[in-house]
Amino acid sequence: MQIENYQKAGKIAGEVREMVRSKDWIGKTVYEICEEIESEIQKRGAKCAFPVNTSINEVAAHYTAEPDDPLTIKDNDLIKIDLGAQINGYIADTAVTVCYDAQFDGLVQAAEEALGGAMSMIKSGVKASDIGRKIETTIKQMGFKPIANLSGHSLDQYTIHAGKSIPNIWSVGGFSLSDNSAYACEPFVTTSEGGGFVRNGQIKNIFALNSRKKTKNEEADELLDFIWENFNMLPFALRWITKKYEFKKAKELLDFLVKKKAVQAYPVLIEVNEQRVAQAEHTFIPNENGVTVTTAAP
Ligand code: MN
Ligand code: MN
């Protein structure tokens, strides 16, 4: 059953997110963090829906650890940990911002309040633009800025961004939430000095299959099959390929597949004024009386 799979995945993702929230990650490398969280998801019987994202400070999203990535968490860093679990392709997408420096508590609280406010107004038929308005108002009242060009999204089996956006600001038009469809809501917040937008960075360490068309390079085609069999159309990291391939070979073949456009590489997203960004995210399914937040805290 679709709903049961969403709920199973959500329960696991919610448990792991709360573990992430309560833990002290200072001094750990992002490689250690990603691997530990991914193994917690798998231990509970789900697959990872995408590589754990550990986006630090002004990096808003889409950073995952490289193999043996030495980047280490410092005591005043603000880290968005975004994780995904899936059962039979039905995804739970959730995020928390961890930070151990009290001067950034307001930023983290604004993301959480905006998400909570959005969740409390959801039932089927609610307009996505009204959710965006609620998120924007909540964040601005607390003295911060929403990131206007990042948004929540509809979800579908093996598809994280299934075509519909839930904005983090009020916007014209849009759609109304449907009964028994899955969505993710994810307010991103920056300081009043922030531009309120993200731009693409240079680093690209999250990938996804674009096409299964053969490249005529036998080794690359084998890797394409490996990707399809293990990750379907969902995002993956080089770390996940070096479990089977030697590092140099994996990197060379992956670069080739990106060049051939068989694989898409996603850049990290950075706040335009290099201001810190906080995020909170839940996956939910609306119904006519309200909402099931699949990733709710246990
Ligand atoms: Mn997410
Ligand atoms: Mn998401």
CSV table of C-alpha atoms and ligand atoms in Angstrom, one decimal:
chain,number,residue,atom,x,y,z
A,1,MET,CA,0.0,0.0,0.0
A,2,GLN,CA,1.3,3.4,-1.0
A,3,ILE,CA,0.2,5.2,2.2
A,4,GLU,CA,1.6,2.5,4.4
A,5,ASN,CA,5.0,2.7,2.6
A,6,TYR,CA,5.0,6.5,3.0
A,7,GLN,CA,4.2,6.1,6.7
A,8,LYS,CA,6.9,3.4,7.3
A,9,ALA,CA,9.5,5.5,5.5
A,10,GLY,CA,8.4,8.6,7.5
A,11,LYS,CA,8.6,6.9,10.9
A,12,ILE,CA,12.1,5.8,10.2
A,13,ALA,CA,13.2,9.2,8.8
A,14,GLY,CA,11.5,11.0,11.8
A,15,GLU,CA,13.3,8.8,14.3
A,16,VAL,CA,16.7,9.3,12.6
A,17,ARG,CA,16.2,13.1,12.4
A,18,GLU,CA,15.5,13.3,16.1
A,19,MET,CA,18.7,11.3,16.8
A,20,VAL,CA,20.5,13.8,14.6
A,21,ARG,CA,19.0,16.7,16.5
A,22,SER,CA,20.0,15.5,19.9
A,23,LYS,CA,23.6,14.6,19.1
A,24,ASP,CA,26.8,16.7,19.4
A,25,TRP,CA,28.5,16.6,15.9
A,26,ILE,CA,31.3,19.0,16.7
A,27,GLY,CA,34.7,17.6,15.7
A,28,LYS,CA,33.2,15.0,13.3
A,29,THR,CA,33.9,15.0,9.6
A,30,VAL,CA,31.0,15.3,7.2
A,31,TYR,CA,32.0,11.8,5.9
A,32,GLU,CA,31.5,10.3,9.4
A,33,ILE,CA,28.2,12.1,9.7
A,34,CYS,CA,26.7,11.1,6.4
A,35,GLU,CA,27.8,7.4,6.8
A,36,GLU,CA,26.5,7.2,10.4
A,37,ILE,CA,23.1,8.7,9.5
A,38,GLU,CA,22.7,6.6,6.3
A,39,SER,CA,23.5,3.4,8.3
A,40,GLU,CA,20.9,4.4,10.9
A,41,ILE,CA,18.3,4.6,8.1
A,42,GLN,CA,19.3,1.2,6.7
A,43,LYS,CA,19.4,-0.4,10.2
A,44,ARG,CA,15.7,0.5,10.6
A,45,GLY,CA,14.8,-1.3,7.4
A,46,ALA,CA,14.6,1.5,4.8
A,47,LYS,CA,16.8,2.5,1.9
A,48,CYS,CA,18.3,6.0,1.6
A,49,ALA,CA,16.2,8.1,-0.7
A,50,PHE,CA,19.2,10.4,-1.4
A,51,PRO,CA,22.6,10.9,0.1
A,52,VAL,CA,22.5,12.7,3.5
A,53,ASN,CA,23.1,16.4,2.9
A,54,THR,CA,25.3,18.2,5.3
A,55,SER,CA,25.2,21.9,4.2
A,56,ILE,CA,27.2,24.2,6.4
A,57,ASN,CA,26.5,27.9,7.2
A,58,GLU,CA,26.0,29.9,3.9
A,59,VAL,CA,25.6,26.7,1.9
A,60,ALA,CA,21.9,26.2,1.9
A,61,ALA,CA,21.5,22.8,0.4
A,62,HIS,CA,22.9,19.9,-1.8
A,63,TYR,CA,26.3,19.3,-0.2
A,64,THR,CA,27.0,15.7,0.6
A,65,ALA,CA,30.4,14.2,1.8
A,66,GLU,CA,32.9,13.0,-0.8
A,67,PRO,CA,34.6,9.7,-0.1
A,68,ASP,CA,36.7,10.3,3.1
A,69,ASP,CA,35.7,14.0,3.0
A,70,PRO,CA,37.8,15.6,5.8
A,71,LEU,CA,35.5,18.7,6.2
A,72,THR,CA,35.0,18.9,10.0
A,73,ILE,CA,32.3,20.5,12.1
A,74,LYS,CA,33.5,23.5,14.2
A,75,ASP,CA,31.7,24.7,17.3
A,76,ASN,CA,30.1,27.8,15.7
A,77,ASP,CA,29.0,26.1,12.5
A,78,LEU,CA,25.3,25.8,11.6
A,79,ILE,CA,24.6,22.6,9.8
A,80,LYS,CA,21.5,21.6,7.8
A,81,ILE,CA,21.2,17.9,7.9
A,82,ASP,CA,18.7,16.8,5.3
A,83,LEU,CA,17.9,13.0,5.1
A,84,GLY,CA,15.6,10.8,3.1
A,85,ALA,CA,14.3,7.2,3.7
A,86,GLN,CA,12.4,5.2,1.1
A,87,ILE,CA,10.3,2.0,1.2
A,88,ASN,CA,9.6,0.6,-2.3
A,89,GLY,CA,10.3,4.1,-3.7
A,90,TYR,CA,7.9,5.9,-1.4
A,91,ILE,CA,9.9,8.7,0.1
A,92,ALA,CA,10.2,10.5,3.4
A,93,ASP,CA,12.2,13.7,3.1
A,94,THR,CA,13.1,15.6,6.3
A,95,ALA,CA,15.6,18.0,7.7
A,96,VAL,CA,16.9,19.7,10.8
A,97,THR,CA,19.4,22.4,11.5
A,98,VAL,CA,21.9,21.7,14.2
A,99,CYS,CA,23.9,24.5,15.8
A,100,TYR,CA,25.6,24.8,19.2
A,101,ASP,CA,26.1,28.5,19.2
A,102,ALA,CA,23.3,30.4,20.9
A,103,GLN,CA,23.7,33.5,18.7
A,104,PHE,CA,22.1,31.5,15.8
A,105,ASP,CA,19.2,30.0,17.8
A,106,GLY,CA,16.8,32.6,16.4
A,107,LEU,CA,17.5,31.5,12.8
A,108,VAL,CA,16.9,27.9,13.7
A,109,GLN,CA,13.7,28.7,15.6
A,110,ALA,CA,12.4,30.7,12.7
A,111,ALA,CA,12.7,27.7,10.3
A,112,GLU,CA,11.0,25.4,12.9
A,113,GLU,CA,8.2,27.9,13.6
A,114,ALA,CA,7.6,28.5,9.9
A,115,LEU,CA,7.3,24.7,9.3
A,116,GLY,CA,5.1,24.3,12.4
A,117,GLY,CA,2.8,27.1,11.2
A,118,ALA,CA,2.6,25.6,7.7
A,119,MET,CA,1.8,22.1,9.1
A,120,SER,CA,-1.0,23.5,11.3
A,121,MET,CA,-2.9,24.9,8.4
A,122,ILE,CA,-2.8,21.9,6.1
A,123,LYS,CA,-5.7,19.9,4.8
A,124,SER,CA,-6.7,18.9,1.3
A,125,GLY,CA,-7.7,21.9,-0.8
A,126,VAL,CA,-5.4,24.4,0.9
A,127,LYS,CA,-3.6,26.6,-1.6
A,128,ALA,CA,0.2,26.3,-1.9
A,129,SER,CA,0.4,30.1,-2.2
A,130,ASP,CA,-1.3,30.5,1.2
A,131,ILE,CA,1.2,28.1,2.8
A,132,GLY,CA,3.9,30.3,1.2
A,133,ARG,CA,2.3,33.4,2.7
A,134,LYS,CA,2.2,31.8,6.2
A,135,ILE,CA,5.9,30.8,5.9
A,136,GLU,CA,7.0,34.2,4.8
A,137,THR,CA,5.0,36.1,7.4
A,138,THR,CA,6.2,33.9,10.3
A,139,ILE,CA,9.9,34.3,9.2
A,140,LYS,CA,9.6,38.1,8.7
A,141,GLN,CA,7.8,38.6,12.0
A,142,MET,CA,10.8,37.0,13.7
A,143,GLY,CA,13.2,39.4,12.0
A,144,PHE,CA,14.6,37.1,9.3
A,145,LYS,CA,14.2,36.5,5.6
A,146,PRO,CA,12.9,33.4,3.7
A,147,ILE,CA,14.9,32.1,0.8
A,148,ALA,CA,12.6,32.8,-2.1
A,149,ASN,CA,14.0,30.5,-4.7
A,150,LEU,CA,14.0,27.3,-2.7
A,151,SER,CA,10.7,25.5,-2.1
A,152,GLY,CA,8.9,22.4,-0.9
A,153,HIS,CA,7.6,19.9,-3.5
A,154,SER,CA,5.2,17.1,-4.4
A,155,LEU,CA,6.7,13.6,-4.1
A,156,ASP,CA,6.0,10.5,-6.1
A,157,GLN,CA,7.3,6.9,-6.2
A,158,TYR,CA,11.1,7.1,-6.9
A,159,THR,CA,10.6,10.9,-7.6
A,160,ILE,CA,11.6,13.5,-5.1
A,161,HIS,CA,10.6,16.6,-7.0
A,162,ALA,CA,7.4,15.4,-8.7
A,163,GLY,CA,6.5,18.7,-10.4
A,164,LYS,CA,4.6,20.9,-7.9
A,165,SER,CA,6.2,23.5,-5.7
A,166,ILE,CA,5.2,24.7,-2.2
A,167,PRO,CA,6.8,28.1,-2.0
A,168,ASN,CA,8.4,29.8,1.0
A,169,ILE,CA,7.0,33.2,0.1
A,170,TRP,CA,3.6,34.4,-1.1
A,171,SER,CA,3.3,34.0,-4.8
A,172,VAL,CA,0.6,34.3,-7.5
A,173,GLY,CA,-1.2,31.2,-8.8
A,174,GLY,CA,-0.1,27.8,-7.8
A,175,PHE,CA,-2.1,24.7,-7.0
A,176,SER,CA,-4.2,23.3,-4.2
A,177,LEU,CA,-3.1,20.3,-2.1
A,178,SER,CA,-4.8,17.0,-3.0
A,179,ASP,CA,-6.1,14.3,-0.8
A,180,ASN,CA,-3.7,11.4,-0.2
A,181,SER,CA,-0.8,12.9,-2.2
A,182,ALA,CA,2.6,13.3,-0.5
A,183,TYR,CA,4.4,16.6,-0.2
A,184,ALA,CA,7.4,18.1,1.5
A,185,CYS,CA,7.4,21.5,3.1
A,186,GLU,CA,10.8,23.0,3.8
A,187,PRO,CA,11.2,26.7,4.9
A,188,PHE,CA,14.8,28.0,4.5
A,189,VAL,CA,15.6,31.1,6.5
A,190,THR,CA,18.5,33.6,6.3
A,191,THR,CA,19.4,36.7,8.3
A,192,SER,CA,18.1,40.2,7.5
A,193,GLU,CA,21.5,40.9,5.8
A,194,GLY,CA,20.9,38.0,3.5
A,195,GLY,CA,19.7,38.5,-0.1
A,196,GLY,CA,17.0,35.9,0.4
A,197,PHE,CA,18.1,33.9,-2.6
A,198,VAL,CA,20.6,31.1,-3.4
A,199,ARG,CA,22.9,30.8,-6.3
A,200,ASN,CA,24.7,27.7,-7.7
A,201,GLY,CA,28.1,27.0,-6.3
A,202,GLN,CA,31.1,25.3,-8.0
A,203,ILE,CA,31.0,22.0,-6.1
A,204,LYS,CA,28.8,19.2,-7.5
A,205,ASN,CA,28.7,16.0,-5.4
A,206,ILE,CA,25.1,14.8,-5.7
A,207,PHE,CA,24.1,13.0,-8.9
A,208,ALA,CA,21.1,11.3,-10.5
A,209,LEU,CA,20.4,9.2,-13.5
A,210,ASN,CA,19.2,11.2,-16.5
A,211,SER,CA,18.8,8.5,-19.1
A,212,ARG,CA,19.6,4.8,-19.4
A,213,LYS,CA,20.7,5.1,-23.0
A,214,LYS,CA,23.9,3.1,-23.7
A,215,THR,CA,27.1,5.1,-24.1
A,216,LYS,CA,29.0,2.4,-26.1
A,217,ASN,CA,31.7,2.5,-23.4
A,218,GLU,CA,31.3,-1.0,-21.8
A,219,GLU,CA,32.5,0.0,-18.3
A,220,ALA,CA,30.4,3.1,-18.2
A,221,ASP,CA,27.4,1.1,-19.3
A,222,GLU,CA,28.0,-1.3,-16.5
A,223,LEU,CA,28.1,1.6,-14.1
A,224,LEU,CA,24.8,2.9,-15.6
A,225,ASP,CA,23.2,-0.5,-14.8
A,226,PHE,CA,24.6,-0.5,-11.3
A,227,ILE,CA,23.2,3.0,-10.7
A,228,TRP,CA,19.7,2.0,-12.0
A,229,GLU,CA,19.6,-1.3,-10.1
A,230,ASN,CA,20.7,0.4,-6.8
A,231,PHE,CA,19.3,3.9,-6.9
A,232,ASN,CA,16.7,3.9,-9.6
A,233,MET,CA,16.2,7.6,-10.7
A,234,LEU,CA,16.9,8.8,-7.1
A,235,PRO,CA,20.0,10.9,-6.2
A,236,PHE,CA,23.3,9.2,-5.2
A,237,ALA,CA,26.8,10.1,-4.2
A,238,LEU,CA,30.3,9.1,-5.4
A,239,ARG,CA,30.6,7.5,-1.9
A,240,TRP,CA,28.0,5.0,-2.8
A,241,ILE,CA,29.8,3.9,-5.9
A,242,THR,CA,33.1,3.5,-4.3
A,243,LYS,CA,31.5,0.7,-2.1
A,244,LYS,CA,31.9,-1.4,-5.3
A,245,TYR,CA,34.4,0.5,-7.6
A,246,GLU,CA,37.9,1.6,-6.8
A,247,PHE,CA,37.9,5.4,-6.2
A,248,LYS,CA,39.9,6.5,-9.3
A,249,LYS,CA,37.8,4.2,-11.6
A,250,ALA,CA,34.5,5.4,-10.1
A,251,LYS,CA,35.4,9.0,-10.5
A,252,GLU,CA,36.6,8.6,-14.1
A,253,LEU,CA,33.4,6.7,-15.1
A,254,LEU,CA,31.1,9.0,-13.3
A,255,ASP,CA,32.7,12.1,-14.9
A,256,PHE,CA,32.3,10.4,-18.3
A,257,LEU,CA,28.6,9.7,-17.6
A,258,VAL,CA,28.1,13.3,-16.6
A,259,LYS,CA,29.8,14.5,-19.8
A,260,LYS,CA,27.6,12.2,-21.9
A,261,LYS,CA,24.5,13.6,-20.0
A,262,ALA,CA,23.5,10.1,-18.9
A,263,VAL,CA,24.0,11.4,-15.3
A,264,GLN,CA,23.0,14.8,-14.0
A,265,ALA,CA,25.3,16.5,-11.4
A,266,TYR,CA,23.7,19.0,-9.0
A,267,PRO,CA,25.6,22.0,-7.7
A,268,VAL,CA,25.6,23.1,-4.1
A,269,LEU,CA,23.3,26.1,-3.4
A,270,ILE,CA,24.8,29.1,-1.6
A,271,GLU,CA,23.1,32.2,-0.1
A,272,VAL,CA,23.8,35.1,-2.5
A,273,ASN,CA,25.2,37.4,0.3
A,274,GLU,CA,27.0,34.5,2.0
A,275,GLN,CA,24.7,34.7,5.0
A,276,ARG,CA,23.9,31.7,7.2
A,277,VAL,CA,20.9,29.6,6.3
A,278,ALA,CA,18.7,27.4,8.5
A,279,GLN,CA,16.2,24.8,7.3
A,280,ALA,CA,13.4,22.6,8.7
A,281,GLU,CA,11.5,20.0,6.7
A,282,HIS,CA,8.7,17.5,7.0
A,283,THR,CA,6.9,15.2,4.6
A,284,PHE,CA,3.1,15.1,4.9
A,285,ILE,CA,-0.1,13.7,3.4
A,286,PRO,CA,-3.2,16.0,3.5
A,287,ASN,CA,-6.7,14.7,4.1
A,288,GLU,CA,-10.1,16.4,4.3
A,289,ASN,CA,-9.8,16.8,8.1
A,290,GLY,CA,-6.2,17.8,8.4
A,291,VAL,CA,-2.8,16.2,7.8
A,292,THR,CA,-0.6,13.2,8.5
A,293,VAL,CA,2.9,14.4,9.0
A,294,THR,CA,4.7,11.2,8.0
A,295,THR,CA,8.0,12.4,9.5
A,296,ALA,CA,6.6,13.7,12.8
A,297,ALA,CA,8.8,13.2,15.8
A,298,PRO,CA,8.2,9.8,17.5
B,1,MN,MN,15.1,17.4,2.1
B,2,MN,MN,12.8,18.3,0.1
